[in-house]
PDB file of C-alpha atoms and ligand atoms in Angstrom:
ATOM      1  CA  MET R   1      -5.556   2.195  29.353  1.00  0.00           C
ATOM      2  CA  LEU R   2      -5.712   1.695  25.463  1.00  0.00           C
ATOM      3  CA  LEU R   3      -7.476  -1.204  24.542  1.00  0.00           C
ATOM      4  CA  TYR R   4      -6.828  -2.713  20.999  1.00  0.00           C
ATOM      5  CA  LYS R   5      -8.423  -5.417  18.745  1.00  0.00           C
ATOM      6  CA  HIS R   6      -7.641  -8.861  18.887  1.00  0.00           C
ATOM      7  CA  TYR R   7      -6.469  -9.871  15.140  1.00  0.00           C
ATOM      8  CA  THR R   8      -6.960 -13.853  14.082  1.00  0.00           C
ATOM      9  CA  ILE R   9      -3.603 -14.998  12.116  1.00  0.00           C
ATOM     10  CA  PRO R  10      -4.867 -15.514   8.426  1.00  0.00           C
ATOM     11  CA  LYS R  11      -4.457 -19.343   7.159  1.00  0.00           C
ATOM     12  CA  ARG R  12      -3.060 -19.255   3.684  1.00  0.00           C
ATOM     13  CA  LEU R  13      -5.380 -19.610   0.663  1.00  0.00           C
ATOM     14  CA  ASN R  14      -5.327 -22.825  -1.246  1.00  0.00           C
ATOM     15  CA  SER R  15      -7.534 -21.920  -3.869  1.00  0.00           C
ATOM     16  CA  LEU R  16      -9.460 -18.768  -5.008  1.00  0.00           C
ATOM     17  CA  LYS R  17     -12.466 -17.837  -3.746  1.00  0.00           C
ATOM     18  CA  SER R  18     -15.276 -15.030  -4.999  1.00  0.00           C
ATOM     19  CA  GLU R  19     -14.630 -13.148  -1.462  1.00  0.00           C
ATOM     20  CA  THR R  20     -10.948 -12.923  -2.994  1.00  0.00           C
ATOM     21  CA  CYS R  21     -11.711 -10.171  -5.312  1.00  0.00           C
ATOM     22  CA  VAL R  22      -9.905  -7.914  -2.583  1.00  0.00           C
ATOM     23  CA  VAL R  23      -7.180  -5.463  -2.932  1.00  0.00           C
ATOM     24  CA  GLY R  24      -4.581  -4.839   0.093  1.00  0.00           C
ATOM     25  CA  ILE R  25      -2.965  -1.404  -0.050  1.00  0.00           C
ATOM     26  CA  ASP R  26      -0.055  -0.230   1.766  1.00  0.00           C
ATOM     27  CA  LEU R  27      -0.285   3.853   1.784  1.00  0.00           C
ATOM     28  CA  GLY R  28       2.799   4.482   2.820  1.00  0.00           C
ATOM     29  CA  THR R  29       4.523   7.961   3.468  1.00  0.00           C
ATOM     30  CA  SER R  30       7.333   7.433   1.079  1.00  0.00           C
ATOM     31  CA  ARG R  31       6.026   4.470  -1.256  1.00  0.00           C
ATOM     32  CA  CYS R  32       2.979   2.768  -2.017  1.00  0.00           C
ATOM     33  CA  CYS R  33       2.214  -1.186  -2.759  1.00  0.00           C
ATOM     34  CA  ALA R  34      -0.372  -3.332  -3.224  1.00  0.00           C
ATOM     35  CA  ALA R  35      -1.303  -6.634  -3.682  1.00  0.00           C
ATOM     36  CA  VAL R  36      -4.139  -9.211  -5.046  1.00  0.00           C
ATOM     37  CA  PHE R  37      -4.652 -12.878  -4.941  1.00  0.00           C
ATOM     38  CA  ARG R  38      -3.739 -14.740  -7.796  1.00  0.00           C
ATOM     39  CA  LEU R  39      -4.027 -18.432  -8.556  1.00  0.00           C
ATOM     40  CA  ASN R  40      -0.056 -18.809  -7.624  1.00  0.00           C
ATOM     41  CA  GLY R  41      -0.892 -16.693  -4.312  1.00  0.00           C
ATOM     42  CA  VAL R  42      -0.426 -13.336  -3.429  1.00  0.00           C
ATOM     43  CA  THR R  43       1.489 -10.916  -5.980  1.00  0.00           C
ATOM     44  CA  THR R  44       2.176  -7.190  -5.897  1.00  0.00           C
ATOM     45  CA  VAL R  45       0.682  -5.375  -8.794  1.00  0.00           C
ATOM     46  CA  PRO R  46       3.295  -3.304 -10.994  1.00  0.00           C
ATOM     47  CA  LEU R  47       1.826   0.352  -9.954  1.00  0.00           C
ATOM     48  CA  ASP R  48       4.351   2.635 -11.641  1.00  0.00           C
ATOM     49  CA  ASN R  49       4.508   3.483 -14.956  1.00  0.00           C
ATOM     50  CA  THR R  50       7.792   1.880 -15.142  1.00  0.00           C
ATOM     51  CA  GLY R  51       6.330  -1.228 -13.858  1.00  0.00           C
ATOM     52  CA  GLU R  52       8.323  -1.147 -10.718  1.00  0.00           C
ATOM     53  CA  ARG R  53       5.915  -2.510  -7.659  1.00  0.00           C
ATOM     54  CA  LEU R  54       6.683   0.545  -5.128  1.00  0.00           C
ATOM     55  CA  LEU R  55       4.792   3.662  -6.355  1.00  0.00           C
ATOM     56  CA  PRO R  56       6.514   6.759  -4.548  1.00  0.00           C
ATOM     57  CA  SER R  57       3.614   8.777  -3.086  1.00  0.00           C
ATOM     58  CA  TYR R  58       4.157  11.787  -5.259  1.00  0.00           C
ATOM     59  CA  VAL R  59       1.851  13.518  -7.179  1.00  0.00           C
ATOM     60  CA  SER R  60       1.677  16.334  -9.840  1.00  0.00           C
ATOM     61  CA  TYR R  61      -0.858  18.147 -10.353  1.00  0.00           C
ATOM     62  CA  ASP R  62       1.092  20.382 -13.532  1.00  0.00           C
ATOM     63  CA  GLU R  63      -1.116  18.475 -16.053  1.00  0.00           C
ATOM     64  CA  GLU R  64      -5.249  18.147 -16.638  1.00  0.00           C
ATOM     65  CA  ASN R  65      -5.122  14.658 -15.240  1.00  0.00           C
ATOM     66  CA  ALA R  66      -2.906  13.817 -12.164  1.00  0.00           C
ATOM     67  CA  ILE R  67       0.790  11.892 -12.359  1.00  0.00           C
ATOM     68  CA  PHE R  68       1.950   9.609 -10.091  1.00  0.00           C
ATOM     69  CA  GLY R  69       5.002   8.022  -8.634  1.00  0.00           C
ATOM     70  CA  LYS R  70       8.661   8.210 -10.372  1.00  0.00           C
ATOM     71  CA  THR R  71       7.064  10.494 -13.002  1.00  0.00           C
ATOM     72  CA  ALA R  72       6.193  12.648 -10.501  1.00  0.00           C
ATOM     73  CA  VAL R  73       9.125  12.914  -8.506  1.00  0.00           C
ATOM     74  CA  LYS R  74      11.220  13.723 -11.583  1.00  0.00           C
ATOM     75  CA  ARG R  75       9.127  16.559 -12.371  1.00  0.00           C
ATOM     76  CA  LEU R  76       9.614  18.374  -8.866  1.00  0.00           C
ATOM     77  CA  ARG R  77      12.825  20.089 -10.367  1.00  0.00           C
ATOM     78  CA  ASN R  78      10.476  21.721 -12.877  1.00  0.00           C
ATOM     79  CA  PHE R  79       6.845  21.679 -10.942  1.00  0.00           C
ATOM     80  CA  PRO R  80       7.813  22.119  -7.639  1.00  0.00           C
ATOM     81  CA  LYS R  81       4.610  24.361  -6.695  1.00  0.00           C
ATOM     82  CA  SER R  82       2.642  21.363  -8.493  1.00  0.00           C
ATOM     83  CA  ILE R  83       3.686  18.135  -6.545  1.00  0.00           C
ATOM     84  CA  VAL R  84       2.777  17.140  -3.328  1.00  0.00           C
ATOM     85  CA  PHE R  85       4.161  14.169  -0.944  1.00  0.00           C
ATOM     86  CA  ASP R  86       4.208  13.526   2.513  1.00  0.00           C
ATOM     87  CA  SER R  87       0.210  14.232   2.487  1.00  0.00           C
ATOM     88  CA  LYS R  88       0.132  11.064   5.198  1.00  0.00           C
ATOM     89  CA  ARG R  89       1.855  13.185   7.391  1.00  0.00           C
ATOM     90  CA  ILE R  90      -0.816  15.646   6.982  1.00  0.00           C
ATOM     91  CA  ILE R  91      -4.395  14.000   6.646  1.00  0.00           C
ATOM     92  CA  GLY R  92      -6.451  13.571   9.191  1.00  0.00           C
ATOM     93  CA  ARG R  93      -4.661  16.169  11.220  1.00  0.00           C
ATOM     94  CA  ASN R  94      -5.483  19.770  12.879  1.00  0.00           C
ATOM     95  CA  LEU R  95      -2.987  22.518  11.624  1.00  0.00           C
ATOM     96  CA  ASN R  96      -1.067  22.813  14.723  1.00  0.00           C
ATOM     97  CA  ASP R  97      -0.773  19.408  14.913  1.00  0.00           C
ATOM     98  CA  ILE R  98       1.227  19.157  11.707  1.00  0.00           C
ATOM     99  CA  GLU R  99       5.150  19.337  11.672  1.00  0.00           C
ATOM    100  CA  ILE R 100       6.031  21.459   9.303  1.00  0.00           C
ATOM    101  CA  ASP R 101       8.832  20.235   6.733  1.00  0.00           C
ATOM    102  CA  SER R 102      10.590  23.461   5.749  1.00  0.00           C
ATOM    103  CA  ASN R 103      11.057  21.819   2.206  1.00  0.00           C
ATOM    104  CA  TRP R 104       8.023  21.223   1.300  1.00  0.00           C
ATOM    105  CA  PRO R 105       7.316  22.594  -2.036  1.00  0.00           C
ATOM    106  CA  PHE R 106       3.769  23.563  -0.597  1.00  0.00           C
ATOM    107  CA  ARG R 107       2.808  25.880   2.022  1.00  0.00           C
ATOM    108  CA  ILE R 108       0.117  24.575   4.604  1.00  0.00           C
ATOM    109  CA  SER R 109      -3.204  26.634   5.229  1.00  0.00           C
ATOM    110  CA  GLU R 110      -6.943  26.485   6.901  1.00  0.00           C
ATOM    111  CA  ASN R 111      -9.658  27.032   4.530  1.00  0.00           C
ATOM    112  CA  ASN R 112     -13.409  27.095   5.798  1.00  0.00           C
ATOM    113  CA  GLY R 113     -12.233  24.825   8.955  1.00  0.00           C
ATOM    114  CA  LYS R 114     -10.007  22.741   6.244  1.00  0.00           C
ATOM    115  CA  VAL R 115      -7.004  21.843   6.510  1.00  0.00           C
ATOM    116  CA  VAL R 116      -5.081  22.467   2.515  1.00  0.00           C
ATOM    117  CA  LEU R 117      -1.762  22.535   0.644  1.00  0.00           C
ATOM    118  CA  GLU R 118      -1.397  25.571  -1.244  1.00  0.00           C
ATOM    119  CA  ILE R 119      -0.321  24.665  -4.665  1.00  0.00           C
ATOM    120  CA  LYS R 120      -0.639  25.544  -8.394  1.00  0.00           C
ATOM    121  CA  ARG R 121      -2.354  23.421 -10.387  1.00  0.00           C
ATOM    122  CA  PHE R 122      -3.580  23.163 -13.825  1.00  0.00           C
ATOM    123  CA  ASN R 123      -7.102  24.257 -13.906  1.00  0.00           C
ATOM    124  CA  ASP R 124      -5.881  27.347 -12.164  1.00  0.00           C
ATOM    125  CA  GLY R 125      -6.846  25.443  -8.535  1.00  0.00           C
ATOM    126  CA  THR R 126      -4.784  26.653  -5.873  1.00  0.00           C
ATOM    127  CA  THR R 127      -5.349  24.353  -2.944  1.00  0.00           C
ATOM    128  CA  ILE R 128      -5.877  20.706  -2.366  1.00  0.00           C
ATOM    129  CA  THR R 129      -6.492  18.627   0.846  1.00  0.00           C
ATOM    130  CA  ALA R 130      -4.554  15.634   1.659  1.00  0.00           C
ATOM    131  CA  GLU R 131      -8.050  13.256   1.661  1.00  0.00           C
ATOM    132  CA  GLU R 132      -8.370  14.700  -1.916  1.00  0.00           C
ATOM    133  CA  ILE R 133      -4.202  13.465  -2.586  1.00  0.00           C
ATOM    134  CA  ALA R 134      -5.424  10.269  -0.823  1.00  0.00           C
ATOM    135  CA  THR R 135      -8.514   9.985  -3.268  1.00  0.00           C
ATOM    136  CA  ASP R 136      -6.263  10.673  -6.139  1.00  0.00           C
ATOM    137  CA  LEU R 137      -3.827   8.227  -5.395  1.00  0.00           C
ATOM    138  CA  LEU R 138      -6.238   5.048  -3.975  1.00  0.00           C
ATOM    139  CA  LYS R 139      -8.382   5.623  -7.757  1.00  0.00           C
ATOM    140  CA  TYR R 140      -4.702   4.784  -9.726  1.00  0.00           C
ATOM    141  CA  ILE R 141      -3.942   2.535  -7.231  1.00  0.00           C
ATOM    142  CA  LYS R 142      -7.446   0.885  -7.589  1.00  0.00           C
ATOM    143  CA  GLU R 143      -7.305   1.055 -11.418  1.00  0.00           C
ATOM    144  CA  LYS R 144      -3.652  -0.469 -11.766  1.00  0.00           C
ATOM    145  CA  ALA R 145      -4.981  -3.179  -9.521  1.00  0.00           C
ATOM    146  CA  GLU R 146      -7.854  -3.911 -11.826  1.00  0.00           C
ATOM    147  CA  GLU R 147      -6.303  -4.134 -15.048  1.00  0.00           C
ATOM    148  CA  PHE R 148      -3.851  -6.445 -13.466  1.00  0.00           C
ATOM    149  CA  GLN R 149      -6.078  -8.761 -11.717  1.00  0.00           C
ATOM    150  CA  GLY R 150      -8.864  -7.745 -14.886  1.00  0.00           C
ATOM    151  CA  THR R 151     -11.320  -7.738 -12.877  1.00  0.00           C
ATOM    152  CA  PRO R 152     -13.664  -4.702 -10.695  1.00  0.00           C
ATOM    153  CA  LEU R 153     -12.104  -4.898  -7.085  1.00  0.00           C
ATOM    154  CA  ASN R 154     -14.850  -3.327  -4.589  1.00  0.00           C
ATOM    155  CA  ASN R 155     -13.007  -4.602  -1.834  1.00  0.00           C
ATOM    156  CA  VAL R 156      -9.916  -2.986  -0.369  1.00  0.00           C
ATOM    157  CA  VAL R 157      -8.125  -3.298   2.840  1.00  0.00           C
ATOM    158  CA  ILE R 158      -5.458  -0.238   3.896  1.00  0.00           C
ATOM    159  CA  THR R 159      -2.951  -0.567   6.435  1.00  0.00           C
ATOM    160  CA  VAL R 160      -2.627   2.525   8.655  1.00  0.00           C
ATOM    161  CA  PRO R 161      -0.221   3.366  11.656  1.00  0.00           C
ATOM    162  CA  ALA R 162      -0.972   1.703  14.745  1.00  0.00           C
ATOM    163  CA  ALA R 163      -0.967   5.202  16.257  1.00  0.00           C
ATOM    164  CA  PHE R 164      -3.661   6.812  13.876  1.00  0.00           C
ATOM    165  CA  THR R 165      -5.945   8.584  15.531  1.00  0.00           C
ATOM    166  CA  GLU R 166      -9.465   8.181  14.536  1.00  0.00           C
ATOM    167  CA  ALA R 167      -9.858  11.290  12.495  1.00  0.00           C
ATOM    168  CA  GLN R 168      -6.963  10.015  10.568  1.00  0.00           C
ATOM    169  CA  LYS R 169      -8.627   6.838  10.060  1.00  0.00           C
ATOM    170  CA  GLU R 170     -11.917   8.033   9.154  1.00  0.00           C
ATOM    171  CA  THR R 171     -10.289  10.690   6.725  1.00  0.00           C
ATOM    172  CA  THR R 172      -8.566   7.759   5.257  1.00  0.00           C
ATOM    173  CA  VAL R 173     -11.724   5.648   4.995  1.00  0.00           C
ATOM    174  CA  ARG R 174     -13.715   8.493   3.525  1.00  0.00           C
ATOM    175  CA  ALA R 175     -10.725   9.012   1.211  1.00  0.00           C
ATOM    176  CA  THR R 176     -11.169   5.459   0.217  1.00  0.00           C
ATOM    177  CA  LYS R 177     -13.997   5.589  -0.721  1.00  0.00           C
ATOM    178  CA  LEU R 178     -14.166   8.474  -2.887  1.00  0.00           C
ATOM    179  CA  ALA R 179     -11.895   6.544  -5.105  1.00  0.00           C
ATOM    180  CA  GLY R 180     -14.498   4.378  -5.312  1.00  0.00           C
ATOM    181  CA  PHE R 181     -14.033   1.214  -3.116  1.00  0.00           C
ATOM    182  CA  GLY R 182     -17.363  -0.135  -1.827  1.00  0.00           C
ATOM    183  CA  ASN R 183     -16.094  -2.302   1.713  1.00  0.00           C
ATOM    184  CA  VAL R 184     -13.028  -0.741   3.192  1.00  0.00           C
ATOM    185  CA  ASN R 185     -11.333  -2.371   6.197  1.00  0.00           C
ATOM    186  CA  LEU R 186      -8.520  -0.832   7.964  1.00  0.00           C
ATOM    187  CA  LEU R 187      -5.658  -2.973   9.470  1.00  0.00           C
ATOM    188  CA  PRO R 188      -3.130  -1.350  12.076  1.00  0.00           C
ATOM    189  CA  GLU R 189       0.489  -1.372   9.975  1.00  0.00           C
ATOM    190  CA  PRO R 190       2.265  -3.867  12.559  1.00  0.00           C
ATOM    191  CA  ILE R 191      -0.886  -6.187  12.740  1.00  0.00           C
ATOM    192  CA  ALA R 192      -0.050  -6.654   8.700  1.00  0.00           C
ATOM    193  CA  ALA R 193       3.501  -6.994   9.351  1.00  0.00           C
ATOM    194  CA  ALA R 194       2.957  -9.808  12.017  1.00  0.00           C
ATOM    195  CA  PHE R 195       0.401 -11.072   9.863  1.00  0.00           C
ATOM    196  CA  ALA R 196       3.286 -11.299   6.431  1.00  0.00           C
ATOM    197  CA  TYR R 197       5.421 -12.589   9.003  1.00  0.00           C
ATOM    198  CA  PHE R 198       3.445 -15.775  10.860  1.00  0.00           C
ATOM    199  CA  ILE R 199       2.041 -17.397   7.198  1.00  0.00           C
ATOM    200  CA  ASP R 200       4.824 -19.385   6.720  1.00  0.00           C
ATOM    201  CA  ARG R 201       6.276 -20.052  10.381  1.00  0.00           C
ATOM    202  CA  HIS R 202       4.936 -21.605  12.909  1.00  0.00           C
ATOM    203  CA  ILE R 203       2.656 -19.319  15.628  1.00  0.00           C
ATOM    204  CA  PRO R 204       3.940 -19.873  19.382  1.00  0.00           C
ATOM    205  CA  ASP R 205       1.045 -19.420  21.457  1.00  0.00           C
ATOM    206  CA  ASN R 206       1.938 -17.345  24.546  1.00  0.00           C
ATOM    207  CA  ALA R 207       4.654 -15.208  22.784  1.00  0.00           C
ATOM    208  CA  LYS R 208       5.208 -11.839  22.859  1.00  0.00           C
ATOM    209  CA  VAL R 209       6.694  -9.911  19.704  1.00  0.00           C
ATOM    210  CA  LEU R 210       8.840  -6.818  19.189  1.00  0.00           C
ATOM    211  CA  LEU R 211       8.138  -5.180  15.876  1.00  0.00           C
ATOM    212  CA  PHE R 212       9.970  -2.257  14.923  1.00  0.00           C
ATOM    213  CA  ASP R 213       9.059  -0.426  11.537  1.00  0.00           C
ATOM    214  CA  LEU R 214      10.623   2.873  10.507  1.00  0.00           C
ATOM    215  CA  GLY R 215       9.222   3.904   7.524  1.00  0.00           C
ATOM    216  CA  GLY R 216       9.048   6.500   5.484  1.00  0.00           C
ATOM    217  CA  GLY R 217       7.487   9.243   7.910  1.00  0.00           C
ATOM    218  CA  THR R 218       6.279   6.848  10.964  1.00  0.00           C
ATOM    219  CA  LEU R 219       7.950   4.729  13.646  1.00  0.00           C
ATOM    220  CA  ASP R 220       5.857   1.845  15.084  1.00  0.00           C
ATOM    221  CA  VAL R 221       7.347   0.381  17.815  1.00  0.00           C
ATOM    222  CA  CYS R 222       4.806  -2.220  18.769  1.00  0.00           C
ATOM    223  CA  ILE R 223       4.670  -5.557  21.678  1.00  0.00           C
ATOM    224  CA  PHE R 224       2.277  -8.046  20.407  1.00  0.00           C
ATOM    225  CA  LYS R 225       0.616 -10.807  22.894  1.00  0.00           C
ATOM    226  CA  ILE R 226      -0.348 -14.221  20.796  1.00  0.00           C
ATOM    227  CA  GLN R 227      -2.723 -16.680  22.415  1.00  0.00           C
ATOM    228  CA  ASN R 228      -4.537 -18.940  20.417  1.00  0.00           C
ATOM    229  CA  ASP R 229      -3.509 -17.944  16.629  1.00  0.00           C
ATOM    230  CA  GLU R 230      -4.680 -13.989  17.667  1.00  0.00           C
ATOM    231  CA  ILE R 231      -2.978 -11.445  18.368  1.00  0.00           C
ATOM    232  CA  GLN R 232      -3.361  -8.437  20.236  1.00  0.00           C
ATOM    233  CA  ILE R 233      -1.059  -5.306  20.305  1.00  0.00           C
ATOM    234  CA  ILE R 234      -0.593  -4.647  24.059  1.00  0.00           C
ATOM    235  CA  SER R 235       1.809  -1.604  23.749  1.00  0.00           C
ATOM    236  CA  ASN R 236       2.433   1.202  20.584  1.00  0.00           C
ATOM    237  CA  ILE R 237       5.146   3.174  21.524  1.00  0.00           C
ATOM    238  CA  GLY R 238       5.468   4.930  18.055  1.00  0.00           C
ATOM    239  CA  ASP R 239       6.452   8.119  16.945  1.00  0.00           C
ATOM    240  CA  THR R 240       3.579   8.810  13.890  1.00  0.00           C
ATOM    241  CA  LYS R 241       5.918  11.877  13.130  1.00  0.00           C
ATOM    242  CA  LEU R 242       9.430  10.162  12.944  1.00  0.00           C
ATOM    243  CA  GLY R 243      10.611   8.437   9.940  1.00  0.00           C
ATOM    244  CA  GLY R 244      13.279   8.030   6.762  1.00  0.00           C
ATOM    245  CA  ARG R 245      11.867  11.747   5.425  1.00  0.00           C
ATOM    246  CA  ASP R 246      13.456  13.241   8.898  1.00  0.00           C
ATOM    247  CA  PHE R 247      16.787  11.748   8.105  1.00  0.00           C
ATOM    248  CA  ASP R 248      16.666  13.001   4.556  1.00  0.00           C
ATOM    249  CA  THR R 249      16.320  16.165   6.115  1.00  0.00           C
ATOM    250  CA  VAL R 250      19.424  15.828   8.274  1.00  0.00           C
ATOM    251  CA  LEU R 251      21.770  15.247   5.502  1.00  0.00           C
ATOM    252  CA  PHE R 252      20.250  18.061   2.844  1.00  0.00           C
ATOM    253  CA  ASN R 253      20.714  20.250   6.182  1.00  0.00           C
ATOM    254  CA  HIS R 254      23.932  19.412   6.743  1.00  0.00           C
ATOM    255  CA  PHE R 255      25.405  19.896   2.486  1.00  0.00           C
ATOM    256  CA  LYS R 256      23.205  22.594   2.345  1.00  0.00           C
ATOM    257  CA  HIS R 257      25.766  24.347   5.344  1.00  0.00           C
ATOM    258  CA  GLN R 258      28.768  23.059   3.609  1.00  0.00           C
ATOM    259  CA  LEU R 259      27.745  24.724  -0.021  1.00  0.00           C
ATOM    260  CA  ASP R 260      27.453  27.831   1.675  1.00  0.00           C
ATOM    261  CA  THR R 261      29.948  28.100   4.248  1.00  0.00           C
ATOM    262  CA  LYS R 262      32.762  26.111   2.245  1.00  0.00           C
ATOM    263  CA  TYR R 263      31.817  26.484  -1.461  1.00  0.00           C
ATOM    264  CA  HIS R 264      29.418  30.091  -0.922  1.00  0.00           C
ATOM    265  CA  ILE R 265      26.693  28.522  -3.286  1.00  0.00           C
ATOM    266  CA  THR R 266      23.254  29.411  -2.355  1.00  0.00           C
ATOM    267  CA  LEU R 267      21.149  26.718  -3.684  1.00  0.00           C
ATOM    268  CA  SER R 268      18.411  28.199  -6.090  1.00  0.00           C
ATOM    269  CA  LYS R 269      14.747  26.471  -5.989  1.00  0.00           C
ATOM    270  CA  ASP R 270      15.527  23.658  -8.468  1.00  0.00           C
ATOM    271  CA  LYS R 271      18.788  22.435  -7.348  1.00  0.00           C
ATOM    272  CA  LYS R 272      17.394  22.554  -4.254  1.00  0.00           C
ATOM    273  CA  TYR R 273      14.703  19.454  -4.900  1.00  0.00           C
ATOM    274  CA  LYS R 274      17.703  17.594  -6.721  1.00  0.00           C
ATOM    275  CA  LEU R 275      19.524  18.106  -3.036  1.00  0.00           C
ATOM    276  CA  ILE R 276      16.701  16.249  -0.925  1.00  0.00           C
ATOM    277  CA  LEU R 277      16.591  13.522  -3.419  1.00  0.00           C
ATOM    278  CA  ASP R 278      20.052  12.781  -3.785  1.00  0.00           C
ATOM    279  CA  CYS R 279      20.322  12.675   0.059  1.00  0.00           C
ATOM    280  CA  GLN R 280      17.531  10.261   0.274  1.00  0.00           C
ATOM    281  CA  GLN R 281      19.973   8.195  -2.424  1.00  0.00           C
ATOM    282  CA  ILE R 282      23.001   9.010  -0.353  1.00  0.00           C
ATOM    283  CA  LYS R 283      21.193   7.492   2.825  1.00  0.00           C
ATOM    284  CA  GLU R 284      20.245   4.326   1.029  1.00  0.00           C
ATOM    285  CA  ASP R 285      23.118   3.853  -0.631  1.00  0.00           C
ATOM    286  CA  LEU R 286      24.917   3.703   2.627  1.00  0.00           C
ATOM    287  CA  SER R 287      22.966   1.003   4.286  1.00  0.00           C
ATOM    288  CA  PRO R 288      25.093  -1.652   2.628  1.00  0.00           C
ATOM    289  CA  THR R 289      28.032   0.148   1.298  1.00  0.00           C
ATOM    290  CA  THR R 290      30.613   2.930   3.379  1.00  0.00           C
ATOM    291  CA  SER R 291      30.631   5.241   0.721  1.00  0.00           C
ATOM    292  CA  SER R 292      28.025   7.079  -1.330  1.00  0.00           C
ATOM    293  CA  MET R 293      29.276   9.040  -4.567  1.00  0.00           C
TER     294      MET R 293
HETATM  295  N1  ATP K   1      18.074   0.506   1.651  1.00  0.00           N
HETATM  296  C1  ATP K   1      17.439   1.777   2.601  1.00  0.00           C
HETATM  297  N2  ATP K   1      18.550   2.594   3.701  1.00  0.00           N
HETATM  298  C2  ATP K   1      17.911   3.048   4.279  1.00  0.00           C
HETATM  299  N3  ATP K   1      16.891   3.524   4.097  1.00  0.00           N
HETATM  300  C3  ATP K   1      16.221   3.421   3.081  1.00  0.00           C
HETATM  301  C4  ATP K   1      16.632   2.164   2.358  1.00  0.00           C
HETATM  302  N4  ATP K   1      15.580   1.729   1.201  1.00  0.00           N
HETATM  303  C5  ATP K   1      14.586   2.850   1.594  1.00  0.00           C
HETATM  304  N5  ATP K   1      14.755   3.773   2.527  1.00  0.00           N
HETATM  305  C6  ATP K   1      14.173   4.454   3.356  1.00  0.00           C
HETATM  306  O1  ATP K   1      13.005   3.931   3.855  1.00  0.00           O
HETATM  307  C7  ATP K   1      11.695   4.868   4.029  1.00  0.00           C
HETATM  308  C8  ATP K   1      10.690   4.137   3.046  1.00  0.00           C
HETATM  309  O2  ATP K   1      10.262   2.944   4.264  1.00  0.00           O
HETATM  310  P1  ATP K   1       8.730   2.123   3.811  1.00  0.00           P
HETATM  311  O3  ATP K   1       8.505   2.111   2.105  1.00  0.00           O
HETATM  312  O4  ATP K   1       9.086   1.978   4.511  1.00  0.00           O
HETATM  313  O5  ATP K   1       8.089   3.658   4.415  1.00  0.00           O
HETATM  314  P2  ATP K   1       6.491   3.989   3.908  1.00  0.00           P
HETATM  315  O6  ATP K   1       5.682   2.550   4.035  1.00  0.00           O
HETATM  316  O7  ATP K   1       6.351   4.968   2.729  1.00  0.00           O
HETATM  317  O8  ATP K   1       6.301   5.221   5.135  1.00  0.00           O
HETATM  318  P3  ATP K   1       5.156   5.392   6.809  1.00  0.00           P
HETATM  319  O9  ATP K   1       5.208   3.169   7.113  1.00  0.00           O
HETATM  320  O10 ATP K   1       5.731   5.900   7.421  1.00  0.00           O
HETATM  321  O11 ATP K   1       4.275   5.299   6.188  1.00  0.00           O
HETATM  322  C9  ATP K   1      12.430   5.763   3.033  1.00  0.00           C
HETATM  323  O12 ATP K   1      12.409   6.993   4.108  1.00  0.00           O
HETATM  324  C10 ATP K   1      13.689   5.533   2.512  1.00  0.00           C
HETATM  325  O13 ATP K   1      14.784   6.564   1.890  1.00  0.00           O
HETATM  326 MG1   MG K   2       5.230   1.926   6.142  1.00  0.00          MG
END
């Protein structure tokens, strides 16, 4: 039987202390988010160059310096061989444990016992590991958070799926240290969600809570037990290989088939990535409405 740690639900801080020089990072499969303490409470950091708080977890290596977020997404059409995404689905896994997505613009292989993504880099490099991608993303997020706070941030809390294996967690910690953080703590994503939920609510004793978190690449379905302000995961039946990205792929395959059979159009490479991004948009539009143009 898996034994899960107990986590004490934090109390809201009323004043800033030195130990508040910390950043919390949700390193998502599809989007990253970071939060810091400000005088008026916890605030999310503008991460993307557009000023948006959510940073698409896309990195482009077609220029000397890596490019992150929306700008990297936009480059997918013209530089697909230099763009990486979904690296959270690869980090810390063995090659035979990776679900290869036929729509990835990169290939996955093994080099000296390490899983690598084959890409086209500005400096002629041809491979990169998911750990290096996570390091680059975290370095960028650290810079943005420090710029926002005007102070160095050495401490970090990173959320990871509850079902992450030891190898996935260790690799994430290594990437975080390489990004320049000194003090790294990992927090299971469902626990972070429960903290956020209970911070402003009455915490019931002896309650059992069901949490359902369908992210971009991972599904966490957890049952917690709450006792004396402590949370313990008692069951986790998530799927680390199921998320919104898979719905995009189903839509993409549908439209690709339609274009092919109904209109006899074969998708060119650049249009393929446009269609993938359009499918994601269509899916999101269809949440609040019944049609999408
Ligand atoms: N309005 C919406 N309707 C349907 N799906 C949506 C909507 N908004 C976002 N999504 C989808 O949710 C997913 C992103 O969710 P989220 O930001 O929770 O994931 P993540 O944290 O990046 O991934 P993970 O937690 O799996 O690592 C994407 O697949 C996105 O397309
Ligand atoms: Mg998430």
